[in-house]
Amino acid sequence: MKAPSLALAPRTVNRVRLAAILGVLGPGLVSGFADNDAGGITTYSVAGVRFGYQLLWVLLATQIALFFTQEVGARLGLATGQGLTGLVRERFGVRWVFFLTLALLVANVGSIVAEFAGTAAALSLFGVAPPLSAAVAAFVVVWLLTRGSFSRVQYLFVAIGIGVSLAYFASALMARPDWGQAAVSFVPSGSLSGAYWLAVVATVGTTITPWGQAFIQSYCADKRLGPEDLVGERLDVGLGALLTNLIAGFIVVACAAGLYSQGVTVDTADSGAVAEIAKALTPLAGEAATVLFAVGLLAASFLGLGVVPLTSAYAACEAFGWETGVDWRWREAPAFYGLLVFFIAFAGFFVLIPGLPLVEVMFLAQVVNALLLPFVLVFVMLLASDRRLMGPLASGRILQAIGWAVTVLLIALSLVLAWAWVFGAA
Amino acid sequence: MLYLSQAIGRPVRDQLGEAIGTVADLIVAIGDRYPPVTGLVVKTNGREIFLHWQSVAGLDGTGATLSTTAIDISRFQQRPNEIRLKLDLMDRQIVDIDGRKVVRVNDLRLDEVEGALHLVAVDVGPSGLLRRLGVEGPWRTIAHGLRREVPERYIDWEDVDPVERTIASVKLRVPHRGLAELLPADLATIIDQLSRDDRVGLIRSLDDEAAADAIGEMEPEAQVDILEDLEPARAADILEEMDPDEAADLVADLSEESREEILGLMEKDEADEVQELMTYGEETAGGIMTTEFVAVPANLTAAQTIDKLRELEPNAETIYYVYVTDSDERLVGVLSLRDLIVAKPNTRISTFMYDEPVAVRTDADQEEVTEVVARYNLLAVPVVDGEGRLEGIVTVDDAMDTLLPQPSRHHLLRLFGRGPGASDR
């Protein structure tokens, strides 16, 4: 108990060179940026429009929770070189991995549909019809994932993420927010109304996701990072969590300043509402805000469209033990690429079904994600404290305590969302 | 036949039929072709105890029965050559020779072999997964109704090599296509990387021809190690498949007792040939020559000679020249394959053969041989004894070996089409 595992790498800290850290950067950043996908942006926007700055403290708390969950996921990947479903299969057997993988795939299909809806909403601001934008998005993403080498795809992700953050930073500035009031809101506050708590749950739920958890681990394993990369990877995860929530903060601030203070109200996060949010910014920041918002939403949706199907393909292949990774050529990992294309195409066809209630599908996806998250986190925490599996990278007492605390909190929030869904409070 | 998943979790009963716990794991001793089960891990009252296989009367899908009532409850200690099937193998990743992930272990199949339970195969098929999910029976019923088969796929344990063993994951070495289909040079590379024991195991699993090819591509010390570790009869079989000159070099390096034992077990013709080659100095023409060549009498026609070639099916390295000898086996001429093919079928070869063939003496220095081959641009040079009798030939690749540093040798063999890979790629 005198050796918290945070003190694991004291010797290496001084010796880690900048280049080594830069080489490790990626999984945390990409995973973090991807958390601010189409669903994230709409959720933050709605939160800002409805509750002004009141939810900023939730973002801060979420950032901390995100750091700890992503850190455990990355550590699992570094220590074992395996993805989550692979480890669950080895440790808990075929039945558990069957359940986990199936649930993850179903939840992911919902998330991919949401990403498609996001691209459709963003492109509709430029007058592109949804079926066309879905088809184009699907084609572009498949092409990027199957043709690009691992490192190029990765830099593309990070570049998009930075683009998104700049777009939102600009949006927030143009909305001329009340920074003083925003700063005060980092102290927890808020009403006890059901709607407020649902917004809290939605905000946390769109940031800490089952696929995000599975992704960071698979991505670390795929990059062949090892225990020696722990320090760099923690930095990467920390940076990812920080930037993710800065962006989320800017979105909330932009919407709070632009819309909440004007008394604008928005209903659920449907694609029409997204357009409404963008248009509502026009009087304040001019034409540029709408364009920036649209570009940001598009980029975020694309990032999600890349990452979520990747997570599905990783999860399925790892469960069966098939070769994974975007470094391979198609012929060398046929199952991986086949599944990747299948998941994108499957969700894409969903979007094309005329009259399909996209909003309900997206909300259902969020519920499935919320119900799945507790299982994912419990598996992750159990695996990460297993010394036989993790060796010196196993969670120490302090990290275990934090991890379980975060898990219990998130389980409680998931139950709130499930309860709201069952009783129709949403 | 028993699958591991069918045994795990089943009750363990003592001699009187009292349930004392459940089957937690099985232990096998690796090293054999099919590892025998040596013990049973029983979960009882929340802890694991180990039972020797001798005290187990039977094990099947309904559980285990013991032949004793007294159980030693001392803690289980895993010995180095033992693995726990569920803990160390079940659900583990299987990688092929290139380290590429192929599939996971869905189940493990055990069979009675010579009265004892052995691990015989890894179940990697859909039926194994269905069994683990507990729906194999219903699924089969449905599939049967639809007139479909439930696919079963296994990897023979013989093809599995748990070389890499870490606590985190046991990686099995399973070739994607099957080891014997790999090219000899590839095989040799893999084998060179294995430990001495694993090498022998791998060679054992190949057929004689593939093993001979693989050994032929290896470094001399490794060749000797392997031959001495193999059963002498198997070593003899493999040597028979090798080129006599290679075999002779190898046998010459063996210790005296294994040399005699192995030569004694070889076919007489082959053994004589090898022994004859061994009498020459290693650095002389006699030492590097092969006795596999085609020699015909001068009175044959071109057509007859070609028929003879068909009948003999000479190797790639020896087919280019046909040597002509008289009744005393003295070298009197040489024909190239080209000469034979362009000649009219009924012409006697004596009329168009080259009757002043270049040859070297058996005691000629290796460097001299190389020089002759290079100067006359030959694919092979005949080797004759003091009386001019044809004893063998030195092919260009063997002649060039002396010029090259060791590592690039394989490369050159490929270039000249001798490496079996050249025609396959």
PDB file of N, CA, C and O in Angstrom, chain A residues 131-179:
ATOM      1  N   PRO A 131     -29.196  11.063 -48.138  1.00  0.00           N
ATOM      2  CA  PRO A 131     -28.714   9.797 -48.715  1.00  0.00           C
ATOM      3  C   PRO A 131     -27.367   9.961 -49.428  1.00  0.00           C
ATOM      4  O   PRO A 131     -26.481   9.116 -49.305  1.00  0.00           O
ATOM      5  N   LEU A 132     -27.231  11.083 -50.126  1.00  0.00           N
ATOM      6  CA  LEU A 132     -25.981  11.316 -50.846  1.00  0.00           C
ATOM      7  C   LEU A 132     -24.827  11.493 -49.869  1.00  0.00           C
ATOM      8  O   LEU A 132     -23.752  10.897 -50.032  1.00  0.00           O
ATOM      9  N   SER A 133     -25.049  12.295 -48.821  1.00  0.00           N
ATOM     10  CA  SER A 133     -23.952  12.530 -47.878  1.00  0.00           C
ATOM     11  C   SER A 133     -23.564  11.243 -47.163  1.00  0.00           C
ATOM     12  O   SER A 133     -22.379  11.004 -46.915  1.00  0.00           O
ATOM     13  N   ALA A 134     -24.548  10.400 -46.851  1.00  0.00           N
ATOM     14  CA  ALA A 134     -24.230   9.131 -46.187  1.00  0.00           C
ATOM     15  C   ALA A 134     -23.383   8.252 -47.095  1.00  0.00           C
ATOM     16  O   ALA A 134     -22.388   7.661 -46.664  1.00  0.00           O
ATOM     17  N   ALA A 135     -23.792   8.188 -48.382  1.00  0.00           N
ATOM     18  CA  ALA A 135     -23.055   7.343 -49.326  1.00  0.00           C
ATOM     19  C   ALA A 135     -21.622   7.853 -49.503  1.00  0.00           C
ATOM     20  O   ALA A 135     -20.661   7.074 -49.464  1.00  0.00           O
ATOM     21  N   VAL A 136     -21.500   9.184 -49.670  1.00  0.00           N
ATOM     22  CA  VAL A 136     -20.170   9.762 -49.863  1.00  0.00           C
ATOM     23  C   VAL A 136     -19.314   9.537 -48.621  1.00  0.00           C
ATOM     24  O   VAL A 136     -18.147   9.108 -48.697  1.00  0.00           O
ATOM     25  N   ALA A 137     -19.903   9.778 -47.437  1.00  0.00           N
ATOM     26  CA  ALA A 137     -19.152   9.602 -46.189  1.00  0.00           C
ATOM     27  C   ALA A 137     -18.684   8.166 -46.039  1.00  0.00           C
ATOM     28  O   ALA A 137     -17.517   7.911 -45.698  1.00  0.00           O
ATOM     29  N   ALA A 138     -19.576   7.221 -46.315  1.00  0.00           N
ATOM     30  CA  ALA A 138     -19.215   5.808 -46.186  1.00  0.00           C
ATOM     31  C   ALA A 138     -18.048   5.471 -47.115  1.00  0.00           C
ATOM     32  O   ALA A 138     -17.071   4.838 -46.708  1.00  0.00           O
ATOM     33  N   PHE A 139     -18.142   5.945 -48.347  1.00  0.00           N
ATOM     34  CA  PHE A 139     -17.098   5.645 -49.321  1.00  0.00           C
ATOM     35  C   PHE A 139     -15.752   6.229 -48.887  1.00  0.00           C
ATOM     36  O   PHE A 139     -14.723   5.557 -48.904  1.00  0.00           O
ATOM     37  N   VAL A 140     -15.783   7.508 -48.479  1.00  0.00           N
ATOM     38  CA  VAL A 140     -14.537   8.180 -48.094  1.00  0.00           C
ATOM     39  C   VAL A 140     -13.887   7.486 -46.897  1.00  0.00           C
ATOM     40  O   VAL A 140     -12.681   7.222 -46.883  1.00  0.00           O
ATOM     41  N   VAL A 141     -14.713   7.149 -45.913  1.00  0.00           N
ATOM     42  CA  VAL A 141     -14.149   6.528 -44.708  1.00  0.00           C
ATOM     43  C   VAL A 141     -13.564   5.153 -45.023  1.00  0.00           C
ATOM     44  O   VAL A 141     -12.463   4.821 -44.589  1.00  0.00           O
ATOM     45  N   VAL A 142     -14.293   4.355 -45.812  1.00  0.00           N
ATOM     46  CA  VAL A 142     -13.779   3.037 -46.172  1.00  0.00           C
ATOM     47  C   VAL A 142     -12.463   3.184 -46.931  1.00  0.00           C
ATOM     48  O   VAL A 142     -11.489   2.481 -46.668  1.00  0.00           O
ATOM     49  N   TRP A 143     -12.426   4.145 -47.832  1.00  0.00           N
ATOM     50  CA  TRP A 143     -11.214   4.338 -48.619  1.00  0.00           C
ATOM     51  C   TRP A 143     -10.039   4.722 -47.718  1.00  0.00           C
ATOM     52  O   TRP A 143      -8.945   4.175 -47.831  1.00  0.00           O
ATOM     53  N   LEU A 144     -10.283   5.654 -46.804  1.00  0.00           N
ATOM     54  CA  LEU A 144      -9.213   6.097 -45.908  1.00  0.00           C
ATOM     55  C   LEU A 144      -8.700   4.956 -45.034  1.00  0.00           C
ATOM     56  O   LEU A 144      -7.496   4.788 -44.858  1.00  0.00           O
ATOM     57  N   LEU A 145      -9.640   4.174 -44.506  1.00  0.00           N
ATOM     58  CA  LEU A 145      -9.241   3.136 -43.561  1.00  0.00           C
ATOM     59  C   LEU A 145      -8.544   1.980 -44.243  1.00  0.00           C
ATOM     60  O   LEU A 145      -7.645   1.371 -43.676  1.00  0.00           O
ATOM     61  N   THR A 146      -8.971   1.644 -45.462  1.00  0.00           N
ATOM     62  CA  THR A 146      -8.393   0.469 -46.091  1.00  0.00           C
ATOM     63  C   THR A 146      -7.184   0.797 -46.955  1.00  0.00           C
ATOM     64  O   THR A 146      -6.380  -0.063 -47.244  1.00  0.00           O
ATOM     65  N   ARG A 147      -7.047   2.046 -47.338  1.00  0.00           N
ATOM     66  CA  ARG A 147      -5.939   2.401 -48.226  1.00  0.00           C
ATOM     67  C   ARG A 147      -4.794   3.068 -47.493  1.00  0.00           C
ATOM     68  O   ARG A 147      -3.652   2.982 -47.903  1.00  0.00           O
ATOM     69  N   GLY A 148      -5.137   3.799 -46.437  1.00  0.00           N
ATOM     70  CA  GLY A 148      -4.107   4.554 -45.740  1.00  0.00           C
ATOM     71  C   GLY A 148      -3.294   3.648 -44.839  1.00  0.00           C
ATOM     72  O   GLY A 148      -3.796   2.685 -44.308  1.00  0.00           O
ATOM     73  N   SER A 149      -2.015   3.949 -44.682  1.00  0.00           N
ATOM     74  CA  SER A 149      -1.221   3.194 -43.734  1.00  0.00           C
ATOM     75  C   SER A 149      -1.596   3.666 -42.342  1.00  0.00           C
ATOM     76  O   SER A 149      -2.200   4.717 -42.156  1.00  0.00           O
ATOM     77  N   PHE A 150      -1.227   2.864 -41.366  1.00  0.00           N
ATOM     78  CA  PHE A 150      -1.616   3.138 -39.993  1.00  0.00           C
ATOM     79  C   PHE A 150      -1.235   4.546 -39.554  1.00  0.00           C
ATOM     80  O   PHE A 150      -2.046   5.299 -39.037  1.00  0.00           O
ATOM     81  N   SER A 151       0.011   4.917 -39.816  1.00  0.00           N
ATOM     82  CA  SER A 151       0.478   6.198 -39.299  1.00  0.00           C
ATOM     83  C   SER A 151      -0.228   7.357 -39.992  1.00  0.00           C
ATOM     84  O   SER A 151      -0.554   8.362 -39.363  1.00  0.00           O
ATOM     85  N   ARG A 152      -0.486   7.190 -41.297  1.00  0.00           N
ATOM     86  CA  ARG A 152      -1.150   8.279 -41.997  1.00  0.00           C
ATOM     87  C   ARG A 152      -2.582   8.458 -41.486  1.00  0.00           C
ATOM     88  O   ARG A 152      -3.027   9.570 -41.246  1.00  0.00           O
ATOM     89  N   VAL A 153      -3.277   7.353 -41.301  1.00  0.00           N
ATOM     90  CA  VAL A 153      -4.646   7.421 -40.796  1.00  0.00           C
ATOM     91  C   VAL A 153      -4.654   8.110 -39.433  1.00  0.00           C
ATOM     92  O   VAL A 153      -5.483   8.966 -39.144  1.00  0.00           O
ATOM     93  N   GLN A 154      -3.676   7.730 -38.606  1.00  0.00           N
ATOM     94  CA  GLN A 154      -3.596   8.285 -37.269  1.00  0.00           C
ATOM     95  C   GLN A 154      -3.395   9.802 -37.297  1.00  0.00           C
ATOM     96  O   GLN A 154      -4.075  10.539 -36.583  1.00  0.00           O
ATOM     97  N   TYR A 155      -2.469  10.277 -38.122  1.00  0.00           N
ATOM     98  CA  TYR A 155      -2.229  11.721 -38.176  1.00  0.00           C
ATOM     99  C   TYR A 155      -3.445  12.444 -38.727  1.00  0.00           C
ATOM    100  O   TYR A 155      -3.753  13.561 -38.326  1.00  0.00           O
ATOM    101  N   LEU A 156      -4.132  11.768 -39.654  1.00  0.00           N
ATOM    102  CA  LEU A 156      -5.357  12.353 -40.186  1.00  0.00           C
ATOM    103  C   LEU A 156      -6.362  12.571 -39.050  1.00  0.00           C
ATOM    104  O   LEU A 156      -6.961  13.638 -38.923  1.00  0.00           O
ATOM    105  N   PHE A 157      -6.500  11.549 -38.190  1.00  0.00           N
ATOM    106  CA  PHE A 157      -7.424  11.651 -37.067  1.00  0.00           C
ATOM    107  C   PHE A 157      -7.066  12.840 -36.182  1.00  0.00           C
ATOM    108  O   PHE A 157      -7.914  13.639 -35.801  1.00  0.00           O
ATOM    109  N   VAL A 158      -5.786  12.901 -35.831  1.00  0.00           N
ATOM    110  CA  VAL A 158      -5.361  13.966 -34.928  1.00  0.00           C
ATOM    111  C   VAL A 158      -5.552  15.332 -35.595  1.00  0.00           C
ATOM    112  O   VAL A 158      -6.024  16.287 -34.964  1.00  0.00           O
ATOM    113  N   ALA A 159      -5.224  15.407 -36.870  1.00  0.00           N
ATOM    114  CA  ALA A 159      -5.389  16.674 -37.585  1.00  0.00           C
ATOM    115  C   ALA A 159      -6.855  17.104 -37.588  1.00  0.00           C
ATOM    116  O   ALA A 159      -7.172  18.280 -37.335  1.00  0.00           O
ATOM    117  N   ILE A 160      -7.738  16.137 -37.829  1.00  0.00           N
ATOM    118  CA  ILE A 160      -9.166  16.468 -37.800  1.00  0.00           C
ATOM    119  C   ILE A 160      -9.551  16.964 -36.415  1.00  0.00           C
ATOM    120  O   ILE A 160     -10.253  17.960 -36.259  1.00  0.00           O
ATOM    121  N   GLY A 161      -9.042  16.265 -35.402  1.00  0.00           N
ATOM    122  CA  GLY A 161      -9.369  16.651 -34.029  1.00  0.00           C
ATOM    123  C   GLY A 161      -8.953  18.078 -33.731  1.00  0.00           C
ATOM    124  O   GLY A 161      -9.708  18.849 -33.130  1.00  0.00           O
ATOM    125  N   ILE A 162      -7.735  18.434 -34.156  1.00  0.00           N
ATOM    126  CA  ILE A 162      -7.262  19.797 -33.920  1.00  0.00           C
ATOM    127  C   ILE A 162      -8.118  20.789 -34.702  1.00  0.00           C
ATOM    128  O   ILE A 162      -8.490  21.859 -34.196  1.00  0.00           O
ATOM    129  N   GLY A 163      -8.485  20.393 -35.920  1.00  0.00           N
ATOM    130  CA  GLY A 163      -9.368  21.235 -36.725  1.00  0.00           C
ATOM    131  C   GLY A 163     -10.682  21.505 -35.999  1.00  0.00           C
ATOM    132  O   GLY A 163     -11.160  22.636 -35.922  1.00  0.00           O
ATOM    133  N   VAL A 164     -11.227  20.429 -35.414  1.00  0.00           N
ATOM    134  CA  VAL A 164     -12.482  20.556 -34.682  1.00  0.00           C
ATOM    135  C   VAL A 164     -12.322  21.551 -33.532  1.00  0.00           C
ATOM    136  O   VAL A 164     -13.146  22.454 -33.343  1.00  0.00           O
ATOM    137  N   SER A 165     -11.235  21.374 -32.777  1.00  0.00           N
ATOM    138  CA  SER A 165     -11.076  22.232 -31.602  1.00  0.00           C
ATOM    139  C   SER A 165     -10.934  23.693 -32.016  1.00  0.00           C
ATOM    140  O   SER A 165     -11.512  24.581 -31.369  1.00  0.00           O
ATOM    141  N   LEU A 166     -10.190  23.938 -33.103  1.00  0.00           N
ATOM    142  CA  LEU A 166     -10.046  25.321 -33.571  1.00  0.00           C
ATOM    143  C   LEU A 166     -11.397  25.889 -33.994  1.00  0.00           C
ATOM    144  O   LEU A 166     -11.739  27.040 -33.677  1.00  0.00           O
ATOM    145  N   ALA A 167     -12.185  25.058 -34.680  1.00  0.00           N
ATOM    146  CA  ALA A 167     -13.496  25.511 -35.142  1.00  0.00           C
ATOM    147  C   ALA A 167     -14.362  25.912 -33.954  1.00  0.00           C
ATOM    148  O   ALA A 167     -15.019  26.958 -33.975  1.00  0.00           O
ATOM    149  N   TYR A 168     -14.329  25.102 -32.910  1.00  0.00           N
ATOM    150  CA  TYR A 168     -15.170  25.420 -31.762  1.00  0.00           C
ATOM    151  C   TYR A 168     -14.635  26.576 -30.948  1.00  0.00           C
ATOM    152  O   TYR A 168     -15.404  27.381 -30.403  1.00  0.00           O
ATOM    153  N   PHE A 169     -13.312  26.655 -30.870  1.00  0.00           N
ATOM    154  CA  PHE A 169     -12.702  27.783 -30.177  1.00  0.00           C
ATOM    155  C   PHE A 169     -13.160  29.076 -30.850  1.00  0.00           C
ATOM    156  O   PHE A 169     -13.611  30.025 -30.193  1.00  0.00           O
ATOM    157  N   ALA A 170     -13.099  29.078 -32.181  1.00  0.00           N
ATOM    158  CA  ALA A 170     -13.535  30.243 -32.937  1.00  0.00           C
ATOM    159  C   ALA A 170     -15.016  30.518 -32.705  1.00  0.00           C
ATOM    160  O   ALA A 170     -15.430  31.660 -32.473  1.00  0.00           O
ATOM    161  N   SER A 171     -15.821  29.454 -32.731  1.00  0.00           N
ATOM    162  CA  SER A 171     -17.265  29.610 -32.515  1.00  0.00           C
ATOM    163  C   SER A 171     -17.540  30.254 -31.167  1.00  0.00           C
ATOM    164  O   SER A 171     -18.371  31.154 -31.040  1.00  0.00           O
ATOM    165  N   ALA A 172     -16.820  29.750 -30.142  1.00  0.00           N
ATOM    166  CA  ALA A 172     -17.049  30.276 -28.793  1.00  0.00           C
ATOM    167  C   ALA A 172     -16.680  31.753 -28.714  1.00  0.00           C
ATOM    168  O   ALA A 172     -17.409  32.565 -28.136  1.00  0.00           O
ATOM    169  N   LEU A 173     -15.515  32.101 -29.301  1.00  0.00           N
ATOM    170  CA  LEU A 173     -15.075  33.498 -29.269  1.00  0.00           C
ATOM    171  C   LEU A 173     -16.084  34.403 -29.962  1.00  0.00           C
ATOM    172  O   LEU A 173     -16.422  35.482 -29.479  1.00  0.00           O
ATOM    173  N   MET A 174     -16.559  33.930 -31.109  1.00  0.00           N
ATOM    174  CA  MET A 174     -17.479  34.747 -31.883  1.00  0.00           C
ATOM    175  C   MET A 174     -18.811  34.948 -31.169  1.00  0.00           C
ATOM    176  O   MET A 174     -19.544  35.888 -31.459  1.00  0.00           O
ATOM    177  N   ALA A 175     -19.132  34.024 -30.242  1.00  0.00           N
ATOM    178  CA  ALA A 175     -20.401  34.156 -29.528  1.00  0.00           C
ATOM    179  C   ALA A 175     -20.305  35.139 -28.359  1.00  0.00           C
ATOM    180  O   ALA A 175     -21.294  35.381 -27.676  1.00  0.00           O
ATOM    181  N   ARG A 176     -19.100  35.702 -28.116  1.00  0.00           N
ATOM    182  CA  ARG A 176     -18.872  36.680 -27.034  1.00  0.00           C
ATOM    183  C   ARG A 176     -19.461  36.242 -25.695  1.00  0.00           C
ATOM    184  O   ARG A 176     -20.433  36.823 -25.193  1.00  0.00           O
ATOM    185  N   PRO A 177     -18.916  35.186 -25.120  1.00  0.00           N
ATOM    186  CA  PRO A 177     -19.480  34.685 -23.866  1.00  0.00           C
ATOM    187  C   PRO A 177     -19.119  35.552 -22.655  1.00  0.00           C
ATOM    188  O   PRO A 177     -18.215  36.385 -22.721  1.00  0.00           O
ATOM    189  N   ASP A 178     -19.855  35.299 -21.559  1.00  0.00           N
ATOM    190  CA  ASP A 178     -19.569  35.941 -20.278  1.00  0.00           C
ATOM    191  C   ASP A 178     -18.598  35.027 -19.536  1.00  0.00           C
ATOM    192  O   ASP A 178     -18.998  34.084 -18.862  1.00  0.00           O
ATOM    193  N   TRP A 179     -17.291  35.293 -19.678  1.00  0.00           N
ATOM    194  CA  TRP A 179     -16.265  34.373 -19.146  1.00  0.00           C
ATOM    195  C   TRP A 179     -16.333  34.276 -17.632  1.00  0.00           C
ATOM    196  O   TRP A 179     -16.067  33.226 -17.063  1.00  0.00           O
TER     197      TRP A 179
END
